[in-house]
Amino acid sequence: MPSHPLPQAVELMISPAKILPVGSDARVFNNCSLIVDKGKIIAISPTAQAHKTYTPQDHIILSEHVLMPGLINAHGHSAMTLLRGYADDLPLTQWLQEYIWPAENRWVNEHFVQDGTELAIAEMLKSGTTCYSDMYFYPETSAQVAHTSGIRAQITCPILDFPTPCARTPDEAINKCLALHDRYLDIGRITVGFGPHAPYTVSDEIFERIGILSAERQAPIQVHLHETAQEVSEAIRNTGERPISRLHKLGVITPLTQCVHMTTLNDHDIERLSLSGASVIHCPESNLKLASGLCPTQQLLDAGITVGLGTDGAASNNDLDLFGELHTAALIGKLSANSASAINAYQALHMATLGGAKALGIGHLTGSLDIGKACDAIAIKLDDLSSLPLYNLASQLVYTHQSRQVSDVWVEGKRLLQDGKLCTLNEDNIKHRAKAWATKIS
């Protein structure tokens, strides 16, 4: 009698109606299962065959769902969620100088950052985000909250020429960043990098030092750049050159650099970006709300530049819903390019997943449901009225605001959201503390 191999014991099998891996193409797997062991994807197999090949410790059947990579919010200021709606309908400079910076100087401390970051992570998990990038004060607190929650995160330490709530000088901020970077070197879910705020708040000397340290440590740099036409025109008037040209001379525009906003670009800027290997983080809703401008995303993609999506902070958005962001990115991408075919649905999904992962330098770890990558995945119900009838899965995910249909979330195979309920965070407690801050600040 021929012997048959015994089924392989694995940690997790997820059997949805559809799987959208978001890899090199837009293919969809029907009636297949995702097989996970030790937090990593080891196979996508037809469900009937998977039952014969694997014996999972946990088998999750999601017969009305699509399974796809978790979304990646590639730029934000998580603790600023406590300032949601605090100052609205104002241009960027007035919003920052007259409202946000004074409020931060008065209220921001470690407790503010802890409570605001937990609020942000809870909101992101419930809307399908499995990884986010944060640039805010007390980054050591942000990193600890992210680590405890189970989410994946990039923490970029804010660096400015003037005193901040957590550093009196830029040198102090850099030294704290280096210490935090070393602390999380062996924790794969948490990456630490440099966050020089913007060309108009950081000197040449500090930018040069950051460029050198980034290269030495292979640590990412995230910087607000070319956010508005005013920023660019003032830079030309004050320095004689465009901000991106200045930062390129200072050694800051490299493959490790993530350029946030980038609404005011000419052909030379785009060519420089393409040659440098730097990435762009597009924050469409924040840019719209602050009337900062439109990032030419299709032109950037055509030039081979990696583009990810970010929400920015909830003080300028006012939500952290990346499904809403990719919907807006698709629509204004068409307007910016003056073409209905620009930023198609799959390109928008790609920017929100694998594009964001590549921009953050973690495309080998996450961003798509490929064998060998971490199981950072989300399940979305497809039986809602707004999801029917279903002809094109990518189109449905992009154009119908599916965040309200997110039911389950996994990071490294660990379930962080189950049937819409948070598994590692106390939602009632988070709400209570957010309301207490609103009473105090108002």
CSV table of C-alpha atoms in Angstrom, one decimal, residues 145-384:
chain,number,residue,atom,x,y,z
A,145,VAL,CA,2.5,51.9,22.6
A,146,ALA,CA,2.9,50.5,19.0
A,147,HIS,CA,4.9,47.6,20.3
A,148,THR,CA,2.4,46.7,23.0
A,149,SER,CA,-0.6,46.9,20.6
A,150,GLY,CA,0.9,44.5,18.1
A,151,ILE,CA,0.7,46.8,15.1
A,152,ARG,CA,3.7,47.3,12.8
A,153,ALA,CA,5.2,50.8,12.9
A,154,GLN,CA,7.9,53.1,11.6
A,155,ILE,CA,8.7,55.7,14.3
A,156,THR,CA,10.6,58.8,12.9
A,157,CYS,CA,11.9,61.1,15.6
A,158,PRO,CA,11.0,64.8,15.1
A,159,ILE,CA,14.0,67.1,14.7
A,160,LEU,CA,13.7,70.9,14.5
A,161,ASP,CA,16.1,73.7,15.1
A,162,PHE,CA,14.1,75.1,18.0
A,163,PRO,CA,13.1,73.5,21.3
A,164,THR,CA,10.3,71.0,21.3
A,165,PRO,CA,8.3,69.3,24.1
A,166,CYS,CA,10.8,66.5,24.2
A,167,ALA,CA,14.2,68.0,23.1
A,168,ARG,CA,15.8,71.3,23.8
A,169,THR,CA,18.1,71.2,20.8
A,170,PRO,CA,18.3,69.3,17.5
A,171,ASP,CA,21.4,67.6,18.7
A,172,GLU,CA,19.5,66.3,21.7
A,173,ALA,CA,16.7,65.1,19.4
A,174,ILE,CA,19.2,63.3,17.2
A,175,ASN,CA,20.9,61.6,20.1
A,176,LYS,CA,17.6,60.4,21.5
A,177,CYS,CA,16.7,59.1,18.0
A,178,LEU,CA,20.0,57.1,17.8
A,179,ALA,CA,19.3,55.5,21.2
A,180,LEU,CA,15.8,54.6,20.3
A,181,HIS,CA,17.0,53.1,17.0
A,182,ASP,CA,19.4,50.9,18.8
A,183,ARG,CA,16.8,49.8,21.3
A,184,TYR,CA,14.4,48.5,18.6
A,185,LEU,CA,17.0,46.9,16.2
A,186,ASP,CA,16.0,43.4,17.1
A,187,ILE,CA,12.2,44.0,17.1
A,188,GLY,CA,11.1,43.5,13.5
A,189,ARG,CA,7.7,45.2,13.8
A,190,ILE,CA,9.2,48.5,14.9
A,191,THR,CA,11.5,50.6,12.7
A,192,VAL,CA,13.1,53.8,14.0
A,193,GLY,CA,14.3,56.6,11.7
A,194,PHE,CA,15.0,60.3,11.5
A,195,GLY,CA,12.2,62.9,11.1
A,196,PRO,CA,13.6,66.3,10.2
A,197,HIS,CA,10.5,68.3,10.1
A,198,ALA,CA,10.9,70.4,7.0
A,199,PRO,CA,13.4,72.5,5.0
A,200,TYR,CA,12.1,75.7,6.7
A,201,THR,CA,12.6,74.4,10.3
A,202,VAL,CA,15.9,72.5,9.9
A,203,SER,CA,19.4,74.0,9.2
A,204,ASP,CA,21.9,72.8,6.6
A,205,GLU,CA,24.2,71.6,9.4
A,206,ILE,CA,21.5,69.4,10.9
A,207,PHE,CA,20.4,68.0,7.6
A,208,GLU,CA,24.0,67.1,6.7
A,209,ARG,CA,24.4,65.3,10.0
A,210,ILE,CA,21.1,63.4,9.5
A,211,GLY,CA,22.2,62.3,6.0
A,212,ILE,CA,25.5,60.9,7.3
A,213,LEU,CA,23.9,59.1,10.2
A,214,SER,CA,21.1,57.7,8.0
A,215,ALA,CA,23.7,56.2,5.7
A,216,GLU,CA,25.7,54.8,8.6
A,217,ARG,CA,22.8,53.2,10.3
A,218,GLN,CA,20.7,52.5,7.2
A,219,ALA,CA,17.9,54.3,9.0
A,220,PRO,CA,15.1,55.9,7.1
A,221,ILE,CA,14.5,59.7,6.8
A,222,GLN,CA,11.0,61.1,6.6
A,223,VAL,CA,10.6,64.8,5.8
A,224,HIS,CA,7.8,67.2,4.9
A,225,LEU,CA,8.9,68.5,1.5
A,226,HIS,CA,7.4,70.8,-1.2
A,227,GLU,CA,4.2,70.8,0.8
A,228,THR,CA,3.0,74.1,-0.6
A,229,ALA,CA,3.8,76.5,-3.4
A,230,GLN,CA,4.6,79.1,-0.7
A,231,GLU,CA,7.2,76.9,0.8
A,232,VAL,CA,9.0,76.5,-2.5
A,233,SER,CA,8.8,80.2,-3.5
A,234,GLU,CA,10.1,81.3,-0.1
A,235,ALA,CA,12.9,78.8,-0.3
A,236,ILE,CA,13.9,80.2,-3.7
A,237,ARG,CA,13.8,83.7,-2.4
A,238,ASN,CA,15.8,82.9,0.8
A,239,THR,CA,18.3,80.3,-0.5
A,240,GLY,CA,18.3,80.7,-4.3
A,241,GLU,CA,17.2,77.1,-4.9
A,242,ARG,CA,14.3,74.8,-4.6
A,243,PRO,CA,14.1,72.8,-1.3
A,244,ILE,CA,14.7,69.4,-3.0
A,245,SER,CA,17.8,70.7,-4.7
A,246,ARG,CA,19.1,72.0,-1.4
A,247,LEU,CA,18.4,68.7,0.4
A,248,HIS,CA,20.0,66.8,-2.4
A,249,LYS,CA,23.2,68.8,-2.1
A,250,LEU,CA,23.2,68.1,1.7
A,251,GLY,CA,23.0,64.3,1.1
A,252,VAL,CA,19.5,63.9,2.4
A,253,ILE,CA,17.7,62.7,-0.8
A,254,THR,CA,18.6,59.0,-1.0
A,255,PRO,CA,16.9,55.7,-1.4
A,256,LEU,CA,16.3,55.8,2.4
A,257,THR,CA,14.3,59.1,2.2
A,258,GLN,CA,10.6,59.4,2.2
A,259,CYS,CA,9.4,62.8,0.9
A,260,VAL,CA,6.0,63.7,2.3
A,261,HIS,CA,3.4,65.8,0.3
A,262,MET,CA,5.3,66.9,-2.8
A,263,THR,CA,2.5,69.0,-4.2
A,264,THR,CA,4.7,71.5,-6.0
A,265,LEU,CA,7.0,69.8,-8.5
A,266,ASN,CA,8.5,70.5,-11.9
A,267,ASP,CA,10.1,68.1,-14.3
A,268,HIS,CA,13.5,68.6,-12.9
A,269,ASP,CA,12.3,67.8,-9.4
A,270,ILE,CA,10.7,64.6,-10.6
A,271,GLU,CA,13.9,63.6,-12.5
A,272,ARG,CA,16.0,64.2,-9.4
A,273,LEU,CA,13.6,62.1,-7.3
A,274,SER,CA,13.7,59.3,-9.9
A,275,LEU,CA,17.5,59.2,-10.1
A,276,SER,CA,17.9,59.4,-6.3
A,277,GLY,CA,15.7,56.4,-5.4
A,278,ALA,CA,13.8,58.4,-2.8
A,279,SER,CA,10.1,57.7,-2.3
A,280,VAL,CA,7.0,60.0,-2.1
A,281,ILE,CA,4.3,59.8,0.5
A,282,HIS,CA,1.1,61.2,-0.8
A,283,CYS,CA,-1.4,62.7,1.7
A,284,PRO,CA,-4.3,63.7,-0.5
A,285,GLU,CA,-7.0,64.6,2.0
A,286,SER,CA,-4.8,66.7,4.2
A,287,ASN,CA,-3.4,68.4,1.2
A,288,LEU,CA,-7.0,69.2,0.0
A,289,LYS,CA,-8.2,70.4,3.4
A,290,LEU,CA,-5.3,72.7,3.9
A,291,ALA,CA,-5.4,73.7,0.2
A,292,SER,CA,-1.8,72.8,-0.1
A,293,GLY,CA,-2.0,71.5,-3.7
A,294,LEU,CA,-2.2,68.3,-5.7
A,295,CYS,CA,0.6,65.7,-5.8
A,296,PRO,CA,1.2,64.6,-9.5
A,297,THR,CA,1.0,60.9,-8.6
A,298,GLN,CA,0.5,59.4,-12.1
A,299,GLN,CA,3.6,61.4,-13.3
A,300,LEU,CA,5.6,60.1,-10.4
A,301,LEU,CA,4.6,56.5,-11.0
A,302,ASP,CA,5.3,56.9,-14.7
A,303,ALA,CA,8.8,58.1,-13.7
A,304,GLY,CA,9.4,54.9,-11.7
A,305,ILE,CA,9.1,56.6,-8.3
A,306,THR,CA,7.6,54.6,-5.4
A,307,VAL,CA,4.5,56.3,-4.0
A,308,GLY,CA,2.8,55.4,-0.7
A,309,LEU,CA,-0.2,56.9,1.0
A,310,GLY,CA,-0.6,58.7,4.3
A,311,THR,CA,-3.4,60.3,6.2
A,312,ASP,CA,-1.2,62.9,7.9
A,313,GLY,CA,-2.4,63.7,11.4
A,314,ALA,CA,-6.1,63.7,12.4
A,315,ALA,CA,-5.7,67.4,13.2
A,316,SER,CA,-5.5,68.2,9.5
A,317,ASN,CA,-7.5,65.4,7.9
A,318,ASN,CA,-9.7,64.6,10.3
A,319,ASP,CA,-9.6,60.8,10.2
A,320,LEU,CA,-7.1,58.0,9.9
A,321,ASP,CA,-9.2,56.0,7.4
A,322,LEU,CA,-6.8,54.9,4.7
A,323,PHE,CA,-9.6,53.4,2.6
A,324,GLY,CA,-10.9,56.9,2.4
A,325,GLU,CA,-7.5,58.1,1.5
A,326,LEU,CA,-7.0,55.7,-1.4
A,327,HIS,CA,-10.4,56.6,-2.7
A,328,THR,CA,-9.5,60.3,-2.7
A,329,ALA,CA,-6.1,59.5,-4.2
A,330,ALA,CA,-7.7,57.7,-7.1
A,331,LEU,CA,-10.1,60.6,-7.8
A,332,ILE,CA,-7.7,63.5,-7.6
A,333,GLY,CA,-5.1,61.5,-9.4
A,334,LYS,CA,-7.4,61.6,-12.4
A,335,LEU,CA,-8.0,65.3,-12.0
A,336,SER,CA,-4.3,66.1,-11.6
A,337,ALA,CA,-3.4,64.1,-14.7
A,338,ASN,CA,-6.6,65.3,-16.6
A,339,SER,CA,-7.2,61.7,-17.5
A,340,ALA,CA,-10.0,59.3,-16.3
A,341,SER,CA,-7.6,56.4,-16.7
A,342,ALA,CA,-5.0,57.8,-14.4
A,343,ILE,CA,-4.5,56.1,-10.9
A,344,ASN,CA,-6.8,53.2,-11.7
A,345,ALA,CA,-8.3,51.2,-8.8
A,346,TYR,CA,-5.5,48.7,-8.7
A,347,GLN,CA,-2.8,51.4,-8.6
A,348,ALA,CA,-4.6,53.0,-5.7
A,349,LEU,CA,-4.7,49.7,-3.8
A,350,HIS,CA,-1.0,49.2,-4.6
A,351,MET,CA,-0.1,52.6,-3.2
A,352,ALA,CA,-1.9,51.9,0.0
A,353,THR,CA,-0.3,48.5,0.5
A,354,LEU,CA,2.9,47.4,-1.3
A,355,GLY,CA,3.7,50.9,-2.5
A,356,GLY,CA,3.7,52.1,1.1
A,357,ALA,CA,5.7,49.1,2.3
A,358,LYS,CA,8.4,49.8,-0.3
A,359,ALA,CA,8.4,53.5,0.5
A,360,LEU,CA,9.1,52.6,4.2
A,361,GLY,CA,11.8,50.1,3.2
A,362,ILE,CA,9.9,47.1,4.4
A,363,GLY,CA,8.5,45.7,1.1
A,364,HIS,CA,10.4,42.5,1.8
A,365,LEU,CA,8.4,42.0,5.0
A,366,THR,CA,4.9,43.1,4.3
A,367,GLY,CA,2.6,44.9,1.8
A,368,SER,CA,1.4,41.9,-0.1
A,369,LEU,CA,0.3,38.4,0.7
A,370,ASP,CA,3.3,36.6,-0.8
A,371,ILE,CA,4.9,33.4,0.5
A,372,GLY,CA,7.6,34.2,3.0
A,373,LYS,CA,6.2,37.6,4.1
A,374,ALA,CA,4.5,38.3,7.4
A,375,CYS,CA,0.8,37.6,7.6
A,376,ASP,CA,-0.3,41.2,7.8
A,377,ALA,CA,-3.8,40.8,6.5
A,378,ILE,CA,-7.3,42.2,6.7
A,379,ALA,CA,-10.7,40.7,6.0
A,380,ILE,CA,-13.5,42.7,4.5
A,381,LYS,CA,-17.1,41.6,4.3
A,382,LEU,CA,-18.5,41.8,0.8
A,383,ASP,CA,-22.2,41.2,1.6
A,384,ASP,CA,-23.2,44.8,2.4
